[in-house]
Every structure is written in C-alpha cells, then in structure tokens.
Tab-separated table of C-alpha atoms in Angstrom:
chain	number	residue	atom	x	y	z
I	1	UNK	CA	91.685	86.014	85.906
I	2	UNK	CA	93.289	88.763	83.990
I	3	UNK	CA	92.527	91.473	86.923
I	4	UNK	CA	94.630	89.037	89.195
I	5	UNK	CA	97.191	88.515	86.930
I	6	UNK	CA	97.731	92.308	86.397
I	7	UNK	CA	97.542	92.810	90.346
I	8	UNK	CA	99.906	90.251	90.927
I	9	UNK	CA	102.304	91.864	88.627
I	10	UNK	CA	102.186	95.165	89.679
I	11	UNK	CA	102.821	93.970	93.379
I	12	UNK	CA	105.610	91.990	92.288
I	13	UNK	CA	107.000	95.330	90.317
I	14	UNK	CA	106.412	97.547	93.798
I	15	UNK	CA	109.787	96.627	96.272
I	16	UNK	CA	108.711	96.939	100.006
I	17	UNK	CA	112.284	97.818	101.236
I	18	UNK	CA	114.322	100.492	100.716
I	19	UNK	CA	117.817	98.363	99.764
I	20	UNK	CA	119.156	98.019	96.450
I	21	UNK	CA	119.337	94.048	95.410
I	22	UNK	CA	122.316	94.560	92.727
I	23	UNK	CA	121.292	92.406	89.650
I	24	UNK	CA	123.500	89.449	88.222
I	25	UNK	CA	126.752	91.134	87.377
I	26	UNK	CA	129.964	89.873	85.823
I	27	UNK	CA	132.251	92.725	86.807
I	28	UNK	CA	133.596	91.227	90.063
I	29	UNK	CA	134.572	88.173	88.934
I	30	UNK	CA	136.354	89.785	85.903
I	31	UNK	CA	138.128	92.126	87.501
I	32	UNK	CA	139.503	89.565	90.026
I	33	UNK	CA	140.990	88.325	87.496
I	34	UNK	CA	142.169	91.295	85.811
I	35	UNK	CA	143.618	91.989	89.327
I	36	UNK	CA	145.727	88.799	89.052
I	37	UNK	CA	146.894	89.153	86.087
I	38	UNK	CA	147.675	92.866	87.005
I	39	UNK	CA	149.951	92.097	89.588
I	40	UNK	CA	151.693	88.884	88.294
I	41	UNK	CA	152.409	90.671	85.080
I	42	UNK	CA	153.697	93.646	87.655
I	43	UNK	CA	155.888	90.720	89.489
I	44	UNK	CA	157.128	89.733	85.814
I	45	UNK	CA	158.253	92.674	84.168
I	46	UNK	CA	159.885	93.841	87.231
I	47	UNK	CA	162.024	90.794	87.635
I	48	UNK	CA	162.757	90.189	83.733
I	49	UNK	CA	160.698	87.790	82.618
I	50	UNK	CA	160.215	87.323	78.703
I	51	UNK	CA	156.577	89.043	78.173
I	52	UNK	CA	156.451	90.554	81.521
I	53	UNK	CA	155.913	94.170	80.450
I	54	UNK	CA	153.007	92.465	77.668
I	55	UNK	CA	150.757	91.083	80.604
I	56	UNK	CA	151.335	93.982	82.360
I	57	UNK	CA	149.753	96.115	79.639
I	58	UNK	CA	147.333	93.380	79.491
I	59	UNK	CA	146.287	93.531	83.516
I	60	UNK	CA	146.166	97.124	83.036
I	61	UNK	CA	144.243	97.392	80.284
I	62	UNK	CA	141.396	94.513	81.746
I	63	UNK	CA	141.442	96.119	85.119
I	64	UNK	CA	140.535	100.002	83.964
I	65	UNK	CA	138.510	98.619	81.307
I	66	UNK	CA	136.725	96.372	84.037
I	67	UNK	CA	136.494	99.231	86.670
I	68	UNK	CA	135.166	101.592	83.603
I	69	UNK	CA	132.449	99.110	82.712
I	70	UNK	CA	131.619	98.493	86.425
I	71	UNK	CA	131.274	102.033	87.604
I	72	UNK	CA	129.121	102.783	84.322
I	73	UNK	CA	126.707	100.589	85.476
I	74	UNK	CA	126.834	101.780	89.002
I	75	UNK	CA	126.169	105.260	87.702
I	76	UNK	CA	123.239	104.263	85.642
I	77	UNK	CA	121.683	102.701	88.924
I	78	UNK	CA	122.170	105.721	91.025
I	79	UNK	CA	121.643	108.441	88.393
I	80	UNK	CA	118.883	107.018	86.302
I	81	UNK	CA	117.308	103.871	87.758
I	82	UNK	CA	116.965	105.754	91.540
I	83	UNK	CA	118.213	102.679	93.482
I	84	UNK	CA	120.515	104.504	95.686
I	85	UNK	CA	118.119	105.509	98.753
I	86	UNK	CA	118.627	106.413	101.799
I	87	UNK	CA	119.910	103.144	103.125
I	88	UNK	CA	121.810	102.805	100.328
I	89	UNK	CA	123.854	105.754	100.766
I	90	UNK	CA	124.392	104.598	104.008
I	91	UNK	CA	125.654	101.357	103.266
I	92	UNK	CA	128.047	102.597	100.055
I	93	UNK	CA	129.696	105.298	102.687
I	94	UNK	CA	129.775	102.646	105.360
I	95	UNK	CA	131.895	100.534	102.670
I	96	UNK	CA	133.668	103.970	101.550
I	97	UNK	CA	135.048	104.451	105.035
I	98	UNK	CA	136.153	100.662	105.495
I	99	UNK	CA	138.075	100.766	102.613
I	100	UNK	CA	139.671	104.295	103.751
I	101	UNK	CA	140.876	102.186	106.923
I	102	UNK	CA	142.350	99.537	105.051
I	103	UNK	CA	144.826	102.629	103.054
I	104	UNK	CA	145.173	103.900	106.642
I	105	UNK	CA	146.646	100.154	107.457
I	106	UNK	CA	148.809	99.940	104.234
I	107	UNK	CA	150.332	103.914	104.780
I	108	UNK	CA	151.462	102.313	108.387
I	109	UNK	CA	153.176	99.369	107.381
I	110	UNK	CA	155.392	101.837	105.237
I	111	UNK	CA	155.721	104.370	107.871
I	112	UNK	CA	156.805	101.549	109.648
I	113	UNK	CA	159.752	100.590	107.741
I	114	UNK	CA	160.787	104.067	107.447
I	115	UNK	CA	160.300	104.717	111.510
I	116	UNK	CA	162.459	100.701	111.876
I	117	UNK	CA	165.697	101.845	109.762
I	118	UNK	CA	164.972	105.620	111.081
I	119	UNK	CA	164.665	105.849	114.630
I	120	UNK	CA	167.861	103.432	115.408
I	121	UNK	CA	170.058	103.683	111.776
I	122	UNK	CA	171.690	100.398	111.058
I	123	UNK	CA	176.097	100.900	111.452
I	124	UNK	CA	176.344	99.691	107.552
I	125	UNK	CA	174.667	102.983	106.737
I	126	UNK	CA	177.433	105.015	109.386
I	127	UNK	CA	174.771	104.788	112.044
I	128	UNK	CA	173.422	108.360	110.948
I	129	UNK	CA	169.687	109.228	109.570
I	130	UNK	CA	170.067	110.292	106.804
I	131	UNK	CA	172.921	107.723	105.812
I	132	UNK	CA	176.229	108.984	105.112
I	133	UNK	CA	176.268	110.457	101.422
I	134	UNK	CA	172.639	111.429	101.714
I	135	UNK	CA	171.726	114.994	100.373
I	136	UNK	CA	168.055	114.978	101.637
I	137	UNK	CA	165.407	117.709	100.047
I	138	UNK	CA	165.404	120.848	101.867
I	139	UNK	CA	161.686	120.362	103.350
I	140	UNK	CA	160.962	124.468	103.423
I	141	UNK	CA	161.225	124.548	99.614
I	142	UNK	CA	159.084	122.653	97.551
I	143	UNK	CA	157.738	120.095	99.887
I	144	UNK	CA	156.333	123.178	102.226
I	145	UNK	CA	154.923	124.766	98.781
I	146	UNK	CA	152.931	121.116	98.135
I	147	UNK	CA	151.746	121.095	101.399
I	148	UNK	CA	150.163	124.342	101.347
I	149	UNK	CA	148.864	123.176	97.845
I	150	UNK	CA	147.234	120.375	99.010
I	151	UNK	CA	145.775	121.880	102.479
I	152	UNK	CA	144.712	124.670	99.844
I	153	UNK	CA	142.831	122.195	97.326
I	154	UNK	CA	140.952	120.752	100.370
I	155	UNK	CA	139.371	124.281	100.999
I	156	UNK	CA	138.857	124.171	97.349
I	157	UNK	CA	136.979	121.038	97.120
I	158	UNK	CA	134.875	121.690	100.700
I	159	UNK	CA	133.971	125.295	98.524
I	160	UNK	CA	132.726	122.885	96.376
I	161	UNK	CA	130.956	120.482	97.490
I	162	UNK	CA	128.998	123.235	99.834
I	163	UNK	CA	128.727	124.840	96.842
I	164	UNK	CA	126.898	121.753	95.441
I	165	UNK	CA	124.500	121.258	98.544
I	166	UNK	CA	123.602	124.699	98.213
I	167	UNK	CA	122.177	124.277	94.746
I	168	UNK	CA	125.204	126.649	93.524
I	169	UNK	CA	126.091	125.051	90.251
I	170	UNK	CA	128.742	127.913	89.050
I	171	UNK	CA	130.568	127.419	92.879
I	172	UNK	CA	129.998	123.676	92.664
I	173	UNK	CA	132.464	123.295	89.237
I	174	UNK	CA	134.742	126.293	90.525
I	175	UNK	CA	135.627	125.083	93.494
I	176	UNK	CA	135.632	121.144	91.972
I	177	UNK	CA	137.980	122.923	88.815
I	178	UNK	CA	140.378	124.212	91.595
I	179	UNK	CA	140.731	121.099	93.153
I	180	UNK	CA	141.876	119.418	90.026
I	181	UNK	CA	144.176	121.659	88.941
I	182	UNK	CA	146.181	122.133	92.339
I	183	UNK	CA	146.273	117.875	92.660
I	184	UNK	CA	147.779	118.715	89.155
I	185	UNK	CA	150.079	121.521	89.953
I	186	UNK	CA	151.259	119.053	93.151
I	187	UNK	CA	151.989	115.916	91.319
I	188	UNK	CA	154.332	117.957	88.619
I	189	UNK	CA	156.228	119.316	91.455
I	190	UNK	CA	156.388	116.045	93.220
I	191	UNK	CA	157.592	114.947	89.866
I	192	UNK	CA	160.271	118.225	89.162
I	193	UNK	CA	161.233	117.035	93.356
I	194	UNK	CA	161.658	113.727	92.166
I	195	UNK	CA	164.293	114.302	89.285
I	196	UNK	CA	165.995	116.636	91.120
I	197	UNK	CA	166.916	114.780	93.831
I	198	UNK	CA	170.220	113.551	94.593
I	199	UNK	CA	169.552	110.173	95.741
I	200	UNK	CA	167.356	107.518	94.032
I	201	UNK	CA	164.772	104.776	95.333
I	202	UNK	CA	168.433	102.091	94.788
I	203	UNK	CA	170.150	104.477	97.260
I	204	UNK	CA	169.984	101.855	100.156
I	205	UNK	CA	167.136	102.045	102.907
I	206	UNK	CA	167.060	106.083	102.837
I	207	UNK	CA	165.812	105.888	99.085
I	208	UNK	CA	163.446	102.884	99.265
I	209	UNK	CA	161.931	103.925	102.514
I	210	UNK	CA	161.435	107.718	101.222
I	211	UNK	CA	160.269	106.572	97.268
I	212	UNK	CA	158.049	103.943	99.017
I	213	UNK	CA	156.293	106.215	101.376
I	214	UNK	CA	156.015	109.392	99.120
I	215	UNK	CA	155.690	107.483	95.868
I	216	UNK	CA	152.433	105.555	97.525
I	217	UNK	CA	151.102	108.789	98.566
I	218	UNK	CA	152.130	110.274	94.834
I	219	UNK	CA	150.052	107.305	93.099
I	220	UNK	CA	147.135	107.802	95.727
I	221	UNK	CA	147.152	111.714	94.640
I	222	UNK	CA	146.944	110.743	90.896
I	223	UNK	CA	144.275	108.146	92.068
I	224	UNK	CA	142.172	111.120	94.076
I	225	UNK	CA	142.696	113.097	91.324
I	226	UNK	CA	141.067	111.090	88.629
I	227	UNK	CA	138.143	110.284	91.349
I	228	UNK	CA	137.291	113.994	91.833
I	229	UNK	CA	137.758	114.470	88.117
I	230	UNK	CA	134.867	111.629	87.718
I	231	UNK	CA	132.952	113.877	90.097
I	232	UNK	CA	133.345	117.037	88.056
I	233	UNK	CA	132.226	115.738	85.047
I	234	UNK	CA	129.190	114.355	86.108
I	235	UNK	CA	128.325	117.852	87.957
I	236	UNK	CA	129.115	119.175	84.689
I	237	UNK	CA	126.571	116.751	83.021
I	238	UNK	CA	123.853	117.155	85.476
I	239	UNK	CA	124.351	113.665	87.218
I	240	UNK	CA	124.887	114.767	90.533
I	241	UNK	CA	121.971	116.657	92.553
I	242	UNK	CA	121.631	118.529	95.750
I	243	UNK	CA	120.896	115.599	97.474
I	244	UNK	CA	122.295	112.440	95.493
I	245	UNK	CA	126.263	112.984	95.121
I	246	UNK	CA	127.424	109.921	96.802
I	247	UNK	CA	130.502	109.130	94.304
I	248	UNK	CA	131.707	113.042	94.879
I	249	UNK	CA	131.523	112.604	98.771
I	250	UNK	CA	133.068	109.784	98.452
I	251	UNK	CA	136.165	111.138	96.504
I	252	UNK	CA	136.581	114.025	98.731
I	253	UNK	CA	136.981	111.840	102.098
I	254	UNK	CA	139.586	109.918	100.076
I	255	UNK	CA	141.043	113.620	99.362
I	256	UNK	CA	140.958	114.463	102.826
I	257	UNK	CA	142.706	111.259	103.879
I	258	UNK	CA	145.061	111.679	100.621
I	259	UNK	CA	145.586	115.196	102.564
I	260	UNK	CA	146.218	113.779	105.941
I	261	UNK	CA	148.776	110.677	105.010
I	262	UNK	CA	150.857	114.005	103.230
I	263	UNK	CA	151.166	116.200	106.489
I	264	UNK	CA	151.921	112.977	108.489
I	265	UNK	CA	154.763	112.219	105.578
I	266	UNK	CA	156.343	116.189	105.343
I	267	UNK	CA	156.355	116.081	109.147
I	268	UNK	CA	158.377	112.385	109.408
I	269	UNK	CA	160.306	111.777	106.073
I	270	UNK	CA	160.911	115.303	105.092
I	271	UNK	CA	161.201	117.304	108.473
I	272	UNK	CA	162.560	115.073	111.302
I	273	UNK	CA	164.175	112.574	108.566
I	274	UNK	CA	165.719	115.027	106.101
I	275	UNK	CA	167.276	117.248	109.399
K	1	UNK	CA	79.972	98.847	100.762
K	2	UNK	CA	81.481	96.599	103.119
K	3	UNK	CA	84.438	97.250	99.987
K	4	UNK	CA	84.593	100.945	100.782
K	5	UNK	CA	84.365	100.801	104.587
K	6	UNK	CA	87.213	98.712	104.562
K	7	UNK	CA	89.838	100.723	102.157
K	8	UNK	CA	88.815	103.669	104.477
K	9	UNK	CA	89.599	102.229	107.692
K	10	UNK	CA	92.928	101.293	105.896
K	11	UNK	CA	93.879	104.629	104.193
K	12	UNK	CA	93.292	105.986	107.691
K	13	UNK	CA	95.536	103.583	109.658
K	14	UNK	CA	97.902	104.413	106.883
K	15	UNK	CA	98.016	108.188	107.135
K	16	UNK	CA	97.971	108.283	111.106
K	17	UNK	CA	101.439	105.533	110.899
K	18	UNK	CA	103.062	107.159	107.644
K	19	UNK	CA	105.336	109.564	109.273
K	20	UNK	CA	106.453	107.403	112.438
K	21	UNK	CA	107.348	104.290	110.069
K	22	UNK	CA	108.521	105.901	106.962
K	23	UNK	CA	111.310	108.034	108.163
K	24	UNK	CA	112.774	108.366	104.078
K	25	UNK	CA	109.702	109.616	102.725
K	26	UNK	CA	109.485	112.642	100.683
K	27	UNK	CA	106.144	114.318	102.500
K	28	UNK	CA	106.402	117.610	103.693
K	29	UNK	CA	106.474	118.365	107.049
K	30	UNK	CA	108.784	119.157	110.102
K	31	UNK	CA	110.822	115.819	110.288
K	32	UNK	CA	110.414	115.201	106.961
K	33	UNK	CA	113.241	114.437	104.036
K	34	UNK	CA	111.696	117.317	101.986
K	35	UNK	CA	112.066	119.524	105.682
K	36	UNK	CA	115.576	118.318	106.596
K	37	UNK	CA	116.957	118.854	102.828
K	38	UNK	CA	115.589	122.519	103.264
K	39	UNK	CA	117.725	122.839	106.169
K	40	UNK	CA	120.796	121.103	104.651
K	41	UNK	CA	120.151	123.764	102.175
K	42	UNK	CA	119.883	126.425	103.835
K	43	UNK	CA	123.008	126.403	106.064
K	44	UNK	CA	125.181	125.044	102.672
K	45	UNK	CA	124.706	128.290	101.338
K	46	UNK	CA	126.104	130.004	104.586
K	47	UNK	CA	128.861	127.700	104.566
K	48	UNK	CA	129.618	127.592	101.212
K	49	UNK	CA	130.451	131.436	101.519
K	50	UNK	CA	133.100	131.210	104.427
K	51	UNK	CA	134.675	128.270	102.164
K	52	UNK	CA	134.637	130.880	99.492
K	53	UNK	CA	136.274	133.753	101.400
K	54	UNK	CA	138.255	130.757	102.922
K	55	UNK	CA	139.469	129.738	99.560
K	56	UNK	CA	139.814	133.383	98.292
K	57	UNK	CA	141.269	135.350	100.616
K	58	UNK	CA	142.971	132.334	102.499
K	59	UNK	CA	144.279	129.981	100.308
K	60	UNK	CA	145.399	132.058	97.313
K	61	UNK	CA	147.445	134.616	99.101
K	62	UNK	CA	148.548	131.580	101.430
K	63	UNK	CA	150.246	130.057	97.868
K	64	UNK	CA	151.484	132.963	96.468
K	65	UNK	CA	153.092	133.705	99.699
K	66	UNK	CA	154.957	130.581	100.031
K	67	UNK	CA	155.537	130.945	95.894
K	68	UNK	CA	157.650	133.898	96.467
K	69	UNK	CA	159.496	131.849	99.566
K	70	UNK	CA	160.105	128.515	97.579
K	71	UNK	CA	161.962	130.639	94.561
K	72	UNK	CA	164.249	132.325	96.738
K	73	UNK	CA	164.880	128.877	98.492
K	74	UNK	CA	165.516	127.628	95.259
K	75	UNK	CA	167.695	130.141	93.840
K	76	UNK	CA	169.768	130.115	97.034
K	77	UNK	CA	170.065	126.419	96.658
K	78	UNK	CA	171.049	126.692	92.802
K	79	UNK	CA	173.441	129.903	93.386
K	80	UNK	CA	175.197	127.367	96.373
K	81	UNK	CA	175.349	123.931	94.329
K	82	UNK	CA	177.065	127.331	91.305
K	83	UNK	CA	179.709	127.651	94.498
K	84	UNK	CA	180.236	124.378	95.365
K	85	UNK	CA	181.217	123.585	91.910
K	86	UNK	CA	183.960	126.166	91.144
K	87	UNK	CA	185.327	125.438	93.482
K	88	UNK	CA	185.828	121.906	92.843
K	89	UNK	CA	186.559	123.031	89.556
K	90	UNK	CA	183.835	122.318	87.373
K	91	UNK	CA	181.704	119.887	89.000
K	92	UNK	CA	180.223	118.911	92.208
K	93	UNK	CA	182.558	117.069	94.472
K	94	UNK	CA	182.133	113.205	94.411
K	95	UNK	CA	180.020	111.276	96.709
K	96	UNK	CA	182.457	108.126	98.102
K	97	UNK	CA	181.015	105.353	96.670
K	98	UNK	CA	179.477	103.655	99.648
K	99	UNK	CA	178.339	99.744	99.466
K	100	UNK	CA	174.708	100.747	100.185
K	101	UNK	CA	174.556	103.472	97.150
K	102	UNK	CA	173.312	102.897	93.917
K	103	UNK	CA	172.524	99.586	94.257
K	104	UNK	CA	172.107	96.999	91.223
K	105	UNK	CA	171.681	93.709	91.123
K	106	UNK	CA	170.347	93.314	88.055
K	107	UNK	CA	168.843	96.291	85.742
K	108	UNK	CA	165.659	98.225	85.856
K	109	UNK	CA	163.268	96.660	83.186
K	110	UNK	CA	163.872	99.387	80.691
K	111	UNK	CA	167.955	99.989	81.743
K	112	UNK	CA	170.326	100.659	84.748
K	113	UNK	CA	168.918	104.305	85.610
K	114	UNK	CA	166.013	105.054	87.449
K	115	UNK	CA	162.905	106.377	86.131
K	116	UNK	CA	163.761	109.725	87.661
K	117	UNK	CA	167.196	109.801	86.404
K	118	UNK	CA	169.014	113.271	85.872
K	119	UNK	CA	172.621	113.303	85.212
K	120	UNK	CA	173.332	116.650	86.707
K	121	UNK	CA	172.424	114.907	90.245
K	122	UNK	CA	172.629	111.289	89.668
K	123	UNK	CA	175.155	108.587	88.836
K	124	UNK	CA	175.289	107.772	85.257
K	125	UNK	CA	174.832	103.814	86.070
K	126	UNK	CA	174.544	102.877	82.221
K	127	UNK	CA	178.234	103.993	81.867
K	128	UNK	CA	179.054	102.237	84.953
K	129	UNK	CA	178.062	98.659	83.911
C-alpha cells in the first residue's frame, strides 16, 4: 500500500513533456485592469477632468507595480524553478517576435499620417512641406550624431550578448554597460533637440506628425532601455547563463527594431521632410 | 527473474531510442545539446572578438568623428541665429502668426506651454492668453 502510494507520487511529481503549464496566476487579470485605468486616467487628465492626473498616477502606479510583480515571478520560473526548456524558449521568442510585429503595425499607422499630410501638403498650410513658418532641425547635426549613437549601441549590445554566449562575463557587462549608457546619452539629446526646437507638437500637422512619430520612438528607447537594463542586472547577479538568457535576447531584438523604426524616421521626418 | 529480464529488455529499448526521441537531452554526443552548446560556444568567442574590434575601433572613432562635426554644425547654427538677430535688432524676426501655429483650444493640463517649452525659440503662450 505505502510502496504504491509513494510510486504513484513520484510519477505524478515526474512531467513527461517538455512545456511549462504556468500555475494559477492573478497578474493578467490585474494588470488588465491597471491597463484601463491607465489609459482612462491618461484620457482624463489630458482633457481636464477633476482627478484626472490622480488616476493617472494611480494606473501608473498598478500597472509597473503589476508588471514588477509579474516578471518577478517569471524570473523565479526561468532562473530557479528550470521551467523554461527548450520548447519553452521557443514559444516565449515566438510570442517576443509577434508582439515586435504588432509595434511594427503601430510605427506605420504614424508614418502614415506623416507620409498623408507630407507627400501632398494641404493649401491651409501654403501647400509647402514643411508648412510655411516651419524652421525644421537641421538633420546633419544632432539627429545624424543619434543615429550613429544608436547604430553604435547595437554593436555594443551584439559585443555583448556574444560576449555572454561565449562564457565572457567581463565582455558580457561591458558591452551590456555601453549599451545603456549610449540609449542614455541619445534620449538627453533627443530631449536638448526637443527644447530647442522652434516649433512645438501644437504647431499644426508638421508638429503633431513629427512629436508623434519621434516622441513614440523616444518612449520606445526609454522602454528598450529599461529592458536591457533588466538584462544587465541579472548578468550582474548571475541569473543569466550561457545558455538560458531568454529575457536579454529578447530586449536586444526589441533594440534592434527600436534601431530600425529610428533610421526609417531620420531618413523620412528629418531628411526628406525637414529639406 | 522474470522481474529482471524484463527491466533489461526495457533499459535496452530505452538506450537504443534515447537519442532519436529526445532531441533536448543533455547526453553527450555529436547531435547532442551538450555537443551543439560547445559549438555555440566556440564560434561566440570568435564573434564576440570582431564585435569587440567592431565596437572599438568602429564605433568609438565613428562617434567622436561625428562629435567634432555636430559642434561645428552647432556653433555655425548659433553664430547665424547671433546674425540674424542684430540685425533685426535684438531679437529674431517674428514668425507671422499663421492660423495653424500654436494652436490652443483649451490648455495643456499643467498650463498653455508645452512640455518642451523654451522662450528663446518658442511663443510665450501663457502671456498670450
């Protein structure tokens, strides 16, 4: 009786396929939630309702609180419980690069509002691109400069993560620690860009279409640059391995894309729609 | 013994299938995980040295480079915007204020200038309403 009892249990304990069943978790359904109240409270606050900017704070504070708690548990499964195998991998990078085409999708809807009032300028704005009164950025200054900064900080971050394959620990946080500070060094100049400019996103369709595209891009930078900054503290901390690194390779293809989207923007909003 | 023939036949069915079904497991072997990390390994370390040099001798020189070109630019564009203004005595000449500029319909959450606002380049809009 007790022998079968003891094999039963330990064949129950042994799992027969190699896929992770996720236990019962609350995080989605909280930070759905969060979300909503996230984005109503943005809704609010930017149209002047009384306590807008309070559930704003609110959403905010649920939905990084919510993410924080989430990913802490999904770092606990892969780093210490071992339930990210093989097929695992495969399925979180397979989920990785879906989501990467759904920020492709959202980048073209606002390249195509700024290619719609672009290519054929409306006569209200003097039927010129850029509208009459428009002192666009000189795109050889510091938007060249932040391109070669970010084309420079993905070299960085494949030094890196090479580095990290390799079983190079010193390369690994180098090149990672390079990375970081260059998305740094390219969101201040953005920023320094930004108040220097001589039009603002209320300047008619010139200023929302170029503080819509480049300020997405800007918030997906400081986005990528928190995500990588995840990744270099767990290589500092020994969670990632020569093998196991899923959340770091999954940063640096949203880097790469971060990358791309900027090239495609200096070439459209700041070349051909700033000469 | 009928017990021992049995587990075996069955360890040996299981060794000659292991490799063929169980292409994630960690035995060594050509075709192997252990065998294919090696390999990963191996030509990381190659590659992670051309990223290096890449990153080194590319990258660096590459910035400071286009450092040196994006002061001058700069300074250019400051010593012009100097020009511009004495000659319109002062201050830089006004923009005509066309419908679509500086739009408002009702004020920013936290007042009538933008988050970015610098009065050297923009309109003051908080002395305009």
């Amino acid at each position: 009786m007790t022998k079968n009892y003891i094999k039963m249990n330990n064949k129950i304990k042994f799992q027969y396929f190699p896929y992770h069943l996720v236990d019962p978790s609350p995080w989605p359904i909280l930070l759905s939630f969060s979300l909503l109240t996230f984005t109503t409270g943005a809704v609010l606050y930017m149209h002047g309702f009384n306590n807008g900017g309070l559930v704003l704070t609110l959403g905010f504070l649920l939905t990084s609180s919510g993410m924080a708690l989430w990913f802490r548990d999904v770092i606990s499964e892969a780093t210490l419980l071992g339930c990210h195998t093989r097929e695992v991998k495969n399925g979180l990078m397979l989920g990785v690069f879906l989501f990467i085409v759904s920020e492709v999708f959202a980048f073209l809807s606002v390249f195509w509002a700024f290619f719609h009032s672009s290519l054929s300028p409306a006569i209200e704005i003097g039927g010129s691109w850029p509208p009459l009164g428009i002192t666009p950025l000189d795109p050889f200054a510091i938007p060249l400069l932040n391109t070669i900064l970010l084309l420079s900080s993905g070299a960085f971050i494949t030094y890196g993560h090479h580095a990290l394959i390799a079983g190079n620990r010193k390369a690994a946080i180098d090149g990672t620690l390079l990375t970081i500070i260059f998305a740094i060094l390219f969101t201040g100049l953005q920023y320094y860009e930004y108040s220097e400019a001589g039009f603002t996103m209320a300047d008619g369709v010139y200023g929302s279409a170029f503080y819509a595209s480049t300020g997405l891009h800007g918030l997906h930078v400081i986005v990528g640059t928190i995500f990588i900054l995840v990744g270099f503290v767990r290589i500092v901390n020994y969670h990632l391995t020569k093998s196991h690194h899923q959340g770091f390779e999954a940063a640096i293809a949203y880097w790469h894309f971060v990358d791309v989207v900027w090239l495609f923007l200096f070439l459209a909003v700041y070349f051909w729609g700033g000469a | 013994m009928s017990f021992l023939a049995r587990n075996v036949l069955r360890s040996t069915l299981r060794a000659t299938r292991a490799t063929k079904s169980r292409a994630y497991s960690a035995a060594q072997g050509s075709g192997s995980f252990a065998a294919e990390q090696a390999a990963i390994e191996h030509h990381a370390a190659g590659t992670t040295d051309l990223w290096r040099k890449i990153s080194f001798y590319g990258c660096f020189p590459a910035v400071a480079v286009c450092v040196a070109w994006v002061y001058n630019a700069e300074a250019e564009h400051a010593a012009h915007e100097e020009h511009r203004k004495a000659e319109n005595g002062g201050h830089l000449p006004e923009v005509p204020a066309f419908e679509y500029m500086n739009r408002r319909v009702k004020p920013f959450p936290w007042g009538m200038n933008t988050l970015f606002y610098n009065p050297h380049t923009n309109k003051d809009m908080e002395a305009e309403a």
